[in-house]
Coordinates of N, CA, C and O in Angstrom, one line a residue:
M1 N 0.8 -1.2 0.0 CA 0.0 0.0 0.0 C 0.9 1.3 0.0 O 0.6 2.2 -0.7
C2 N 2.0 1.2 0.7 CA 2.9 2.3 0.7 C 3.5 2.5 -0.6 O 3.8 3.7 -1.0
V3 N 3.8 1.4 -1.3 CA 4.4 1.5 -2.6 C 3.4 2.2 -3.6 O 3.9 3.0 -4.5
A4 N 2.1 2.1 -3.5 CA 1.2 2.7 -4.4 C 1.1 4.2 -4.2 O 0.8 4.9 -5.1
A5 N 1.5 4.7 -3.0 CA 1.4 6.1 -2.7 C 2.7 6.8 -3.3 O 2.6 8.0 -3.4
L6 N 3.7 6.1 -3.6 CA 4.9 6.7 -4.1 C 4.7 7.5 -5.5 O 5.2 8.6 -5.6
P7 N 3.9 6.9 -6.4 CA 3.7 7.7 -7.6 C 2.9 9.0 -7.4 O 3.2 10.0 -8.0
I8 N 1.9 8.9 -6.4 CA 1.1 10.1 -6.1 C 2.0 11.1 -5.4 O 1.9 12.3 -5.8
L9 N 2.9 10.7 -4.5 CA 3.8 11.6 -3.8 C 4.8 12.2 -4.8 O 5.0 13.4 -4.8
G10 N 5.3 11.4 -5.8 CA 6.2 11.9 -6.8 C 5.5 12.9 -7.7 O 6.0 14.0 -8.1
L11 N 4.2 12.7 -8.0 CA 3.4 13.6 -8.8 C 3.2 14.9 -8.1 O 3.4 16.0 -8.7
A12 N 2.9 14.8 -6.8 CA 2.7 16.0 -6.0 C 4.0 16.9 -5.9 O 3.9 18.1 -6.1
M13 N 5.1 16.2 -5.8 CA 6.4 16.9 -5.7 C 6.7 17.6 -7.0 O 7.2 18.7 -7.1
S14 N 6.4 16.8 -8.1 CA 6.7 17.4 -9.4 C 5.8 18.6 -9.7 O 6.2 19.6 -10.3
A15 N 4.5 18.5 -9.3 CA 3.6 19.6 -9.5 C 4.0 20.8 -8.7 O 4.0 21.9 -9.3
A16 N 4.4 20.6 -7.5 CA 4.9 21.7 -6.7 C 6.1 22.3 -7.3 O 6.3 23.5 -7.3
S17 N 7.0 21.5 -7.7 CA 8.2 22.0 -8.4 C 7.9 22.8 -9.6 O 8.5 23.8 -9.9
A18 N 7.0 22.3 -10.4 CA 6.6 23.0 -11.7 C 5.9 24.4 -11.3 O 6.2 25.4 -12.0
V19 N 5.1 24.4 -10.2 CA 4.5 25.7 -9.8 C 5.6 26.7 -9.3 O 5.6 27.9 -9.7
V20 N 6.5 26.2 -8.5 CA 7.6 27.0 -8.0 C 8.5 27.5 -9.2 O 8.9 28.7 -9.3
G21 N 8.8 26.6 -10.1 CA 9.5 27.0 -11.3 C 8.8 28.1 -12.1 O 9.5 29.0 -12.6
F22 N 7.5 27.9 -12.3 CA 6.8 28.9 -13.0 C 6.8 30.3 -12.3 O 7.0 31.3 -12.9
A23 N 6.7 30.2 -11.0 CA 6.7 31.5 -10.2 C 8.1 32.2 -10.4 O 8.1 33.4 -10.5
A24 N 9.1 31.4 -10.4 CA 10.5 31.9 -10.6 C 10.6 32.6 -11.9 O 11.2 33.6 -12.1
K25 N 10.1 31.9 -13.0 CA 10.1 32.4 -14.3 C 9.3 33.7 -14.4 O 9.7 34.6 -15.1
Q26 N 8.2 33.8 -13.7 CA 7.4 35.0 -13.7 C 8.1 36.1 -13.1 O 8.1 37.2 -13.5
Q27 N 8.8 35.8 -11.9 CA 9.5 36.9 -11.3 C 10.7 37.4 -12.2 O 10.9 38.6 -12.2
Q28 N 11.4 36.5 -12.8 CA 12.4 36.9 -13.7 C 11.9 37.7 -14.9 O 12.5 38.7 -15.3
Y29 N 10.7 37.3 -15.4 CA 10.1 38.1 -16.5 C 9.8 39.5 -16.0 O 10.1 40.5 -16.7
E30 N 9.2 39.6 -14.8 CA 8.9 41.0 -14.3 C 10.2 41.8 -14.1 O 10.2 43.0 -14.4
K31 N 11.3 41.2 -13.6 CA 12.6 41.9 -13.5 C 13.1 42.3 -14.9 O 13.6 43.4 -15.1
D32 N 13.0 41.4 -15.9 CA 13.4 41.7 -17.2 C 12.6 42.9 -17.8 O 13.2 43.7 -18.5
V33 N 11.3 42.9 -17.6 CA 10.4 44.0 -18.1 C 10.9 45.3 -17.5 O 11.0 46.3 -18.2
K34 N 11.2 45.3 -16.2 CA 11.6 46.5 -15.5 C 13.0 47.0 -16.1 O 13.1 48.2 -16.4
Q35 N 13.9 46.1 -16.3 CA 15.2 46.4 -16.9 C 15.0 46.9 -18.4 O 15.6 47.9 -18.7
Y36 N 14.1 46.3 -19.1 CA 13.9 46.7 -20.5 C 13.3 48.1 -20.5 O 13.7 49.0 -21.3
N37 N 12.3 48.3 -19.7 CA 11.6 49.7 -19.6 C 12.6 50.7 -19.2 O 12.6 51.9 -19.7
Q38 N 13.5 50.4 -18.2 CA 14.5 51.4 -17.7 C 15.5 51.7 -18.8 O 15.8 52.9 -19.0
N39 N 15.9 50.7 -19.5 CA 16.8 50.9 -20.7 C 16.2 51.8 -21.7 O 16.8 52.7 -22.3
Y40 N 14.9 51.5 -22.0 CA 14.1 52.3 -23.0 C 14.1 53.7 -22.6 O 14.3 54.6 -23.4
Q41 N 13.7 54.0 -21.3 CA 13.6 55.4 -20.8 C 14.9 56.1 -20.8 O 15.0 57.2 -21.2
N42 N 16.0 55.3 -20.4 CA 17.3 55.9 -20.4 C 17.8 56.3 -21.9 O 18.4 57.3 -22.1
A43 N 17.5 55.4 -22.8 CA 17.9 55.7 -24.2 C 17.1 56.9 -24.7 O 17.8 57.8 -25.4
L44 N 15.9 57.0 -24.4 CA 15.1 58.2 -24.9 C 15.6 59.5 -24.2 O 15.8 60.5 -24.9
A45 N 15.9 59.4 -22.9 CA 16.4 60.6 -22.2 C 17.8 61.0 -22.8 O 18.1 62.2 -23.0
A46 N 18.7 60.0 -23.0 CA 20.0 60.4 -23.6 C 19.8 61.0 -25.0 O 20.5 61.9 -25.3
N47 N 18.9 60.5 -25.8 CA 18.6 61.0 -27.1 C 18.1 62.4 -27.0 O 18.6 63.3 -27.8
R48 N 17.2 62.7 -26.1 CA 16.7 64.1 -25.9 C 17.9 65.0 -25.5 O 18.0 66.1 -26.1
D49 N 18.7 64.6 -24.6 CA 19.9 65.4 -24.2 C 20.8 65.7 -25.4 O 21.2 66.8 -25.6
D50 N 21.1 64.6 -26.2 CA 22.0 64.8 -27.3 C 21.3 65.8 -28.3 O 22.0 66.7 -28.8
Q51 N 20.1 65.6 -28.6 CA 19.4 66.5 -29.6 C 19.3 67.9 -29.1 O 19.4 68.9 -29.8
R52 N 19.1 68.1 -27.8 CA 19.1 69.4 -27.2 C 20.4 70.1 -27.3 O 20.5 71.3 -27.7
Q53 N 21.5 69.4 -27.1 CA 22.8 70.0 -27.2 C 23.1 70.3 -28.7 O 23.7 71.4 -29.0
I54 N 22.7 69.5 -29.6 CA 22.9 69.7 -31.0 C 22.1 70.9 -31.4 O 22.6 71.8 -32.2
A55 N 20.9 71.1 -30.9 CA 20.0 72.2 -31.3 C 20.6 73.5 -30.8 O 20.6 74.5 -31.5
V56 N 21.2 73.5 -29.6 CA 21.8 74.7 -29.0 C 23.0 75.1 -29.9 O 23.2 76.2 -30.2
R57 N 23.8 74.1 -30.2 CA 25.0 74.3 -31.1 C 24.6 74.9 -32.4 O 25.2 75.8 -33.0
Q58 N 23.5 74.3 -33.0 CA 23.0 74.8 -34.3 C 22.6 76.3 -34.2 O 22.9 77.1 -35.1
M59 N 21.9 76.6 -33.1 CA 21.5 78.0 -33.0 C 22.7 78.9 -32.8 O 22.7 80.0 -33.4
Q60 N 23.7 78.5 -32.0 CA 24.9 79.3 -31.8 C 25.7 79.5 -33.2 O 26.1 80.6 -33.5
E61 N 25.8 78.4 -33.9 CA 26.5 78.5 -35.2 C 25.7 79.4 -36.2 O 26.3 80.2 -36.9
E62 N 24.4 79.3 -36.2 CA 23.6 80.2 -37.1 C 23.7 81.6 -36.6 O 23.9 82.5 -37.5
Q63 N 23.7 81.8 -35.3 CA 23.9 83.2 -34.8 C 25.2 83.8 -35.2 O 25.4 84.9 -35.6
A64 N 26.3 82.9 -35.1 CA 27.6 83.4 -35.5 C 27.7 83.7 -36.9 O 28.3 84.7 -37.3
F65 N 27.1 82.9 -37.8 CA 27.0 83.2 -39.2 C 26.3 84.5 -39.5 O 26.8 85.3 -40.3
R66 N 25.2 84.7 -38.9 CA 24.4 85.9 -39.1 C 25.2 87.2 -38.7 O 25.2 88.2 -39.4
Q67 N 25.9 87.0 -37.5 CA 26.7 88.2 -37.1 C 27.9 88.5 -38.1 O 28.1 89.6 -38.4
K68 N 28.6 87.4 -38.5 CA 29.7 87.6 -39.5 C 29.2 88.2 -40.8 O 29.8 89.0 -41.4
D69 N 28.0 87.7 -41.2 CA 27.4 88.2 -42.4 C 27.1 89.7 -42.3 O 27.3 90.5 -43.2
H70 N 26.5 90.0 -41.1 CA 26.1 91.4 -40.9 C 27.4 92.3 -40.9 O 27.4 93.4 -41.4
V71 N 28.5 91.8 -40.2 CA 29.7 92.6 -40.1 C 30.3 92.8 -41.5 O 30.8 93.8 -41.9
A72 N 30.2 91.7 -42.4 CA 30.7 91.8 -43.8 C 29.9 92.9 -44.5 O 30.5 93.7 -45.3
A73 N 28.6 92.9 -44.3 CA 27.8 94.0 -45.0 C 28.2 95.4 -44.5 O 28.3 96.3 -45.4
I74 N 28.4 95.5 -43.2 CA 28.8 96.8 -42.7 C 30.2 97.2 -43.2 O 30.4 98.4 -43.7
E75 N 31.1 96.3 -43.3 CA 32.4 96.6 -43.8 C 32.4 97.0 -45.3 O 33.1 97.9 -45.7
Q76 N 31.5 96.3 -46.0 CA 31.4 96.6 -47.4 C 30.9 98.1 -47.5 O 31.4 98.9 -48.3
A77 N 29.9 98.5 -46.8 CA 29.4 99.8 -46.8 C 30.4 100.8 -46.4 O 30.6 101.9 -47.0
Q78 N 31.2 100.5 -45.4 CA 32.3 101.4 -44.9 C 33.4 101.6 -46.0 O 33.8 102.7 -46.3
K79 N 33.8 100.5 -46.7 CA 34.8 100.6 -47.7 C 34.3 101.4 -48.9 O 35.0 102.2 -49.5
E80 N 33.0 101.2 -49.2 CA 32.4 101.9 -50.3 C 32.4 103.4 -50.0 O 32.7 104.3 -50.9
S81 N 32.1 103.7 -48.8 CA 32.0 105.1 -48.3 C 33.4 105.7 -48.4 O 33.6 106.9 -48.8
Q82 N 34.4 105.0 -47.9 CA 35.8 105.5 -47.9 C 36.3 105.8 -49.3 O 36.9 106.8 -49.6
V83 N 36.0 104.8 -50.2 CA 36.4 105.0 -51.6 C 35.7 106.2 -52.2 O 36.3 107.1 -52.9
S84 N 34.4 106.4 -52.0 CA 33.6 107.5 -52.5 C 34.1 108.8 -52.0 O 34.3 109.8 -52.7
V85 N 34.4 108.9 -50.6 CA 34.8 110.1 -50.0 C 36.2 110.5 -50.5 O 36.5 111.6 -50.9
A86 N 37.1 109.5 -50.6 CA 38.5 109.7 -51.1 C 38.4 110.2 -52.5 O 39.2 111.1 -52.9
A87 N 37.6 109.5 -53.3 CA 37.5 109.9 -54.7 C 37.0 111.3 -54.9 O 37.4 112.2 -55.7
A88 N 36.0 111.7 -54.1 CA 35.3 113.0 -54.2 C 36.3 114.1 -53.7 O 36.4 115.1 -54.3
S89 N 37.0 113.8 -52.6 CA 38.0 114.8 -52.1 C 39.2 115.0 -53.1 O 39.8 116.1 -53.1
A90 N 39.5 114.0 -53.8 CA 40.6 114.1 -54.8 C 40.1 114.6 -56.1 O 40.9 114.8 -57.1
G91 N 38.8 114.7 -56.3 CA 38.2 115.1 -57.5 C 38.2 114.1 -58.6 O 38.2 114.4 -59.8
V92 N 38.3 112.8 -58.2 CA 38.3 111.7 -59.1 C 36.9 111.1 -59.2 O 36.2 111.0 -58.2
G93 N 36.5 110.6 -60.4 CA 35.3 110.0 -60.6 C 35.3 109.1 -61.8 O 36.4 108.9 -62.3
G94 N 34.2 108.6 -62.1 CA 34.1 107.8 -63.4 C 34.3 106.3 -63.2 O 34.0 105.7 -62.1
L95 N 34.9 105.7 -64.2 CA 35.0 104.3 -64.3 C 35.9 103.7 -63.3 O 35.7 102.6 -62.7
S96 N 37.0 104.4 -62.9 CA 38.0 103.8 -62.0 C 37.3 103.7 -60.6 O 37.5 102.7 -59.9
V97 N 36.6 104.7 -60.2 CA 35.9 104.6 -58.9 C 34.8 103.5 -58.9 O 34.7 102.8 -58.0
G98 N 34.1 103.5 -60.0 CA 33.1 102.4 -60.2 C 33.7 101.0 -60.1 O 33.1 100.1 -59.5
N99 N 34.9 100.9 -60.7 CA 35.6 99.6 -60.7 C 36.0 99.2 -59.3 O 36.0 98.0 -58.9
L100 N 36.5 100.2 -58.5 CA 36.9 99.9 -57.1 C 35.7 99.5 -56.3 O 35.8 98.5 -55.5
I101 N 34.6 100.2 -56.5 CA 33.4 99.8 -55.7 C 32.9 98.4 -56.2 O 32.5 97.6 -55.3
A102 N 32.9 98.1 -57.4 CA 32.5 96.8 -57.9 C 33.4 95.7 -57.3 O 33.0 94.6 -57.0
D103 N 34.7 96.0 -57.2 CA 35.7 95.1 -56.6 C 35.3 94.8 -55.2 O 35.4 93.7 -54.7
I104 N 35.0 95.9 -54.5 CA 34.6 95.7 -53.0 C 33.3 94.8 -53.0 O 33.2 93.9 -52.1
H105 N 32.4 95.1 -53.8 CA 31.1 94.2 -53.9 C 31.5 92.8 -54.2 O 31.0 91.9 -53.5
R106 N 32.3 92.6 -55.1 CA 32.7 91.2 -55.5 C 33.4 90.5 -54.4 O 33.1 89.3 -54.1
N107 N 34.4 91.1 -53.7 CA 35.1 90.5 -52.6 C 34.2 90.2 -51.5 O 34.2 89.1 -50.8
T108 N 33.3 91.2 -51.2 CA 32.4 91.0 -50.1 C 31.4 89.8 -50.4 O 31.1 89.0 -49.5
A109 N 30.9 89.8 -51.6 CA 30.0 88.7 -52.0 C 30.7 87.4 -51.9 O 30.0 86.4 -51.5
Q110 N 31.9 87.3 -52.3 CA 32.6 86.0 -52.3 C 32.8 85.6 -50.8 O 32.6 84.4 -50.5
N111 N 33.2 86.6 -50.0 CA 33.4 86.2 -48.5 C 32.1 85.8 -47.9 O 32.1 84.8 -47.1
R112 N 31.0 86.5 -48.2 CA 29.7 86.1 -47.7 C 29.3 84.7 -48.2 O 28.7 84.0 -47.5
S113 N 29.6 84.4 -49.4 CA 29.2 83.1 -50.0 C 30.0 82.0 -49.3 O 29.4 81.0 -49.0
V114 N 31.3 82.3 -49.0 CA 32.1 81.3 -48.3 C 31.5 81.1 -46.9 O 31.4 79.9 -46.4
M115 N 31.2 82.1 -46.2 CA 30.6 82.0 -44.9 C 29.3 81.2 -44.9 O 29.0 80.4 -44.0
E116 N 28.5 81.5 -45.9 CA 27.2 80.8 -46.0 C 27.4 79.3 -46.3 O 26.8 78.4 -45.7
T117 N 28.4 79.0 -47.2 CA 28.7 77.6 -47.5 C 29.2 76.9 -46.2 O 28.8 75.8 -45.9
N118 N 30.1 77.6 -45.4 CA 30.5 77.0 -44.2 C 29.4 76.8 -43.2 O 29.3 75.7 -42.6
W119 N 28.5 77.7 -43.2 CA 27.3 77.5 -42.3 C 26.5 76.4 -42.7 O 26.0 75.5 -41.9
M120 N 26.2 76.2 -44.0 CA 25.4 75.1 -44.5 C 26.1 73.8 -44.3 O 25.4 72.8 -43.9
N121 N 27.4 73.7 -44.4 CA 28.2 72.5 -44.1 C 28.1 72.2 -42.6 O 27.9 71.0 -42.2
T122 N 28.2 73.2 -41.8 CA 28.0 73.0 -40.3 C 26.6 72.5 -40.0 O 26.5 71.5 -39.2
A123 N 25.6 73.1 -40.6 CA 24.2 72.7 -40.4 C 24.0 71.2 -40.8 O 23.4 70.4 -40.1
A124 N 24.6 70.8 -42.0 CA 24.5 69.4 -42.4 C 25.2 68.5 -41.5 O 24.7 67.4 -41.2
Q125 N 26.4 68.9 -41.0 CA 27.1 68.1 -40.0 C 26.3 67.9 -38.7 O 26.2 66.8 -38.2
L126 N 25.7 69.0 -38.3 CA 24.9 68.9 -37.0 C 23.6 68.0 -37.3 O 23.2 67.3 -36.4
Q127 N 23.1 68.0 -38.4 CA 21.9 67.2 -38.7 C 22.4 65.7 -38.7 O 21.7 64.8 -38.3
T128 N 23.6 65.5 -39.3 CA 24.1 64.1 -39.3 C 24.3 63.6 -37.8 O 24.0 62.5 -37.5
Q129 N 24.8 64.5 -37.0 CA 25.0 64.2 -35.6 C 23.7 63.9 -34.9 O 23.5 63.0 -34.1
N130 N 22.7 64.7 -35.3 CA 21.3 64.4 -34.7 C 20.8 63.1 -35.1 O 20.2 62.3 -34.3
D131 N 21.0 62.7 -36.4 CA 20.6 61.4 -36.9 C 21.3 60.3 -36.2 O 20.7 59.3 -35.8
A132 N 22.6 60.5 -36.0 CA 23.4 59.5 -35.3 C 23.0 59.3 -33.8 O 22.9 58.2 -33.3
A133 N 22.6 60.4 -33.2 CA 22.0 60.3 -31.8 C 20.8 59.5 -31.8 O 20.6 58.6 -30.9
T134 N 19.9 59.7 -32.8 CA 18.7 58.9 -32.9 C 19.0 57.4 -33.1 O 18.4 56.5 -32.5
N135 N 20.0 57.1 -34.0 CA 20.4 55.8 -34.3 C 21.0 55.1 -33.0 O 20.8 53.9 -32.8
R136 N 21.8 55.9 -32.3 CA 22.3 55.3 -31.0 C 21.2 54.9 -30.1 O 21.3 53.9 -29.4
A137 N 20.2 55.8 -29.9 CA 19.1 55.5 -29.0 C 18.4 54.2 -29.5 O 18.0 53.4 -28.7
Q138 N 18.1 54.1 -30.8 CA 17.4 52.9 -31.3 C 18.3 51.7 -31.1 O 17.8 50.6 -30.7
S139 N 19.6 51.8 -31.3 CA 20.5 50.6 -31.1 C 20.5 50.2 -29.6 O 20.5 49.1 -29.3
R140 N 20.5 51.2 -28.8 CA 20.5 50.9 -27.3 C 19.2 50.2 -26.9 O 19.2 49.3 -26.2
I141 N 18.1 50.7 -27.5 CA 16.8 50.0 -27.2 C 16.8 48.6 -27.7 O 16.4 47.7 -27.0
Q142 N 17.3 48.4 -28.9 CA 17.2 47.1 -29.6 C 18.3 46.2 -29.0 O 18.3 45.0 -29.4
S143 N 19.3 46.7 -28.2 CA 20.3 45.8 -27.7 C 19.8 44.9 -26.7 O 20.4 43.9 -26.4
M144 N 18.6 45.2 -26.1 CA 18.0 44.3 -25.1 C 16.8 43.7 -25.8 O 16.0 44.3 -26.4
P145 N 16.8 42.3 -25.6 CA 15.6 41.6 -26.2 C 14.3 42.0 -25.4 O 14.4 42.3 -24.2
V146 N 13.2 42.0 -26.1 CA 11.9 42.3 -25.5 C 11.6 41.0 -24.6 O 11.6 39.9 -25.1
P147 N 11.3 41.3 -23.3 CA 11.0 40.1 -22.5 C 9.8 39.3 -22.9 O 8.8 39.9 -23.5
T148 N 9.8 38.0 -22.8 CA 8.7 37.2 -23.1 C 8.2 36.6 -21.8 O 8.9 36.0 -21.1
A149 N 6.9 36.7 -21.7 CA 6.2 36.2 -20.5 C 6.2 34.7 -20.5 O 6.1 34.1 -21.6
P150 N 6.5 34.1 -19.3 CA 6.4 32.6 -19.3 C 5.0 32.1 -19.5 O 4.1 32.8 -19.1
S151 N 4.9 31.0 -20.2 CA 3.6 30.4 -20.5 C 3.2 29.5 -19.3 O 3.9 28.6 -19.0
P152 N 2.0 29.7 -18.8 CA 1.5 28.7 -17.8 C 1.3 27.3 -18.4 O 1.3 26.3 -17.7
L153 N 1.2 27.3 -19.7 CA 1.0 26.0 -20.4 C 2.2 25.1 -20.1 O 2.0 23.9 -20.0
S154 N 3.4 25.7 -20.1 CA 4.6 24.9 -19.9 C 4.5 24.2 -18.5 O 5.0 23.1 -18.3
M155 N 4.0 24.9 -17.5 CA 3.8 24.4 -16.2 C 2.9 23.1 -16.2 O 3.2 22.1 -15.6
F156 N 1.8 23.3 -16.9 CA 0.9 22.2 -17.0 C 1.5 21.0 -17.8 O 1.2 19.8 -17.5
V157 N 2.3 21.3 -18.8 CA 2.9 20.2 -19.6 C 3.9 19.5 -18.7 O 4.0 18.2 -18.7
D158 N 4.6 20.2 -17.8 CA 5.6 19.6 -16.9 C 4.8 18.7 -15.9 O 5.3 17.6 -15.6
I159 N 3.7 19.2 -15.4 CA 2.9 18.4 -14.4 C 2.4 17.1 -15.1 O 2.4 16.0 -14.6
G160 N 1.9 17.3 -16.4 CA 1.4 16.2 -17.1 C 2.4 15.2 -17.4 O 2.2 13.9 -17.3
G161 N 3.6 15.6 -17.8 CA 4.7 14.7 -18.0 C 5.1 14.0 -16.8 O 5.4 12.8 -16.8
S162 N 5.1 14.7 -15.7 CA 5.4 14.0 -14.4 C 4.4 12.9 -14.0 O 4.7 11.9 -13.5
A163 N 3.1 13.2 -14.3 CA 2.0 12.3 -14.1 C 2.2 11.0 -14.9 O 2.1 9.9 -14.4
V164 N 2.5 11.2 -16.2 CA 2.7 10.1 -17.1 C 3.9 9.3 -16.6 O 3.8 8.0 -16.5
K165 N 4.9 9.9 -16.2 CA 6.1 9.2 -15.8 C 5.9 8.5 -14.4 O 6.3 7.3 -14.3
A166 N 5.2 9.1 -13.6 CA 4.9 8.5 -12.2 C 4.0 7.3 -12.3 O 4.2 6.3 -11.6
F167 N 3.0 7.3 -13.2 CA 2.1 6.2 -13.3 C 2.3 5.2 -14.4 O 1.7 4.2 -14.5
S168 N 3.3 5.5 -15.2 CA 3.6 4.5 -16.3 C 4.5 3.4 -15.9 O 4.5 2.3 -16.5
G169 N 5.4 3.7 -14.9 CA 6.3 2.6 -14.5 C 7.5 2.5 -15.5 O 7.6 3.3 -16.4
S170 N 8.3 1.5 -15.3 CA 9.5 1.4 -16.2 C 9.3 0.2 -17.1 O 10.2 -0.4 -17.6
G171 N 8.1 -0.2 -17.4 CA 7.8 -1.2 -18.3 C 7.7 -2.6 -17.7 O 7.7 -3.6 -18.4
S172 N 7.7 -2.7 -16.4 CA 7.6 -4.0 -15.7 C 6.2 -4.5 -15.6 O 6.0 -5.7 -15.2
G173 N 5.3 -3.7 -16.0 CA 3.9 -4.2 -16.1 C 3.2 -4.0 -14.7 O 2.0 -4.3 -14.7
G174 N 3.8 -3.6 -13.7 CA 3.1 -3.6 -12.4 C 2.5 -2.2 -12.1 O 3.0 -1.2 -12.7
A175 N 1.6 -2.1 -11.2 CA 1.0 -0.8 -10.9 C 1.8 -0.2 -9.8 O 1.5 0.9 -9.3
G176 N 3.0 -0.8 -9.5 CA 3.8 -0.3 -8.4 C 4.8 0.8 -8.9 O 5.7 1.0 -8.2
G177 N 4.7 1.3 -10.1 CA 5.5 2.3 -10.5 C 6.9 1.8 -10.8 O 7.9 2.5 -10.5
G178 N 7.1 0.6 -11.2 CA 8.4 0.1 -11.6 C 9.1 -0.7 -10.5 O 10.2 -1.1 -10.6
V179 N 8.4 -0.9 -9.4 CA 9.0 -1.6 -8.3 C 8.9 -3.1 -8.6 O 7.8 -3.6 -8.9
Q180 N 9.9 -3.8 -8.5 CA 9.9 -5.3 -8.8 C 10.1 -6.0 -7.4 O 10.8 -5.6 -6.6
F181 N 9.4 -7.1 -7.3 CA 9.5 -8.0 -6.2 C 10.3 -9.2 -6.5 O 10.3 -9.7 -7.6
A182 N 11.1 -9.7 -5.6 CA 11.9 -10.8 -5.8 C 11.0 -12.1 -5.8 O 10.1 -12.2 -5.1
T183 N 11.3 -13.0 -6.7 CA 10.5 -14.2 -6.9 C 11.3 -15.4 -6.4 O 12.4 -15.5 -6.3

């Protein structure tokens, strides 16, 4: 009679073990979800900080370009005035004065064009840095696998497997769960 209780006791132990195992898997899943969510939030926060810094730099660079462009325009006007005043005081006029003023315009336009090109290159570089910050955030998020919840079905399969094993015996044909008696 004691021998018949062994499969039931084994089944109960296996079932308890499966339940405890499932609970452990569930706790690990909850821990993994918290880690994943924290990583996700940290990646987004780092991306926001990177983009904010890039935006500040972009505004500073644009402001510097605007100031340099404004200074170039003022310098152009000052040089034109100096040439005009000098020419008028010397009593010179005509084509030579016009050529000097045209040369001032040409040089200023070339300098302003170079400054604008440099600004556009800086803006493109900053946009590339912005894109790279977004890619880093996405890579950081994707570096952690999305947690998968444990299936309670696996617990029931484990219990069912234990039941089959406990009651099937080892092929000796007895109901004693594989226990053999000496003959």
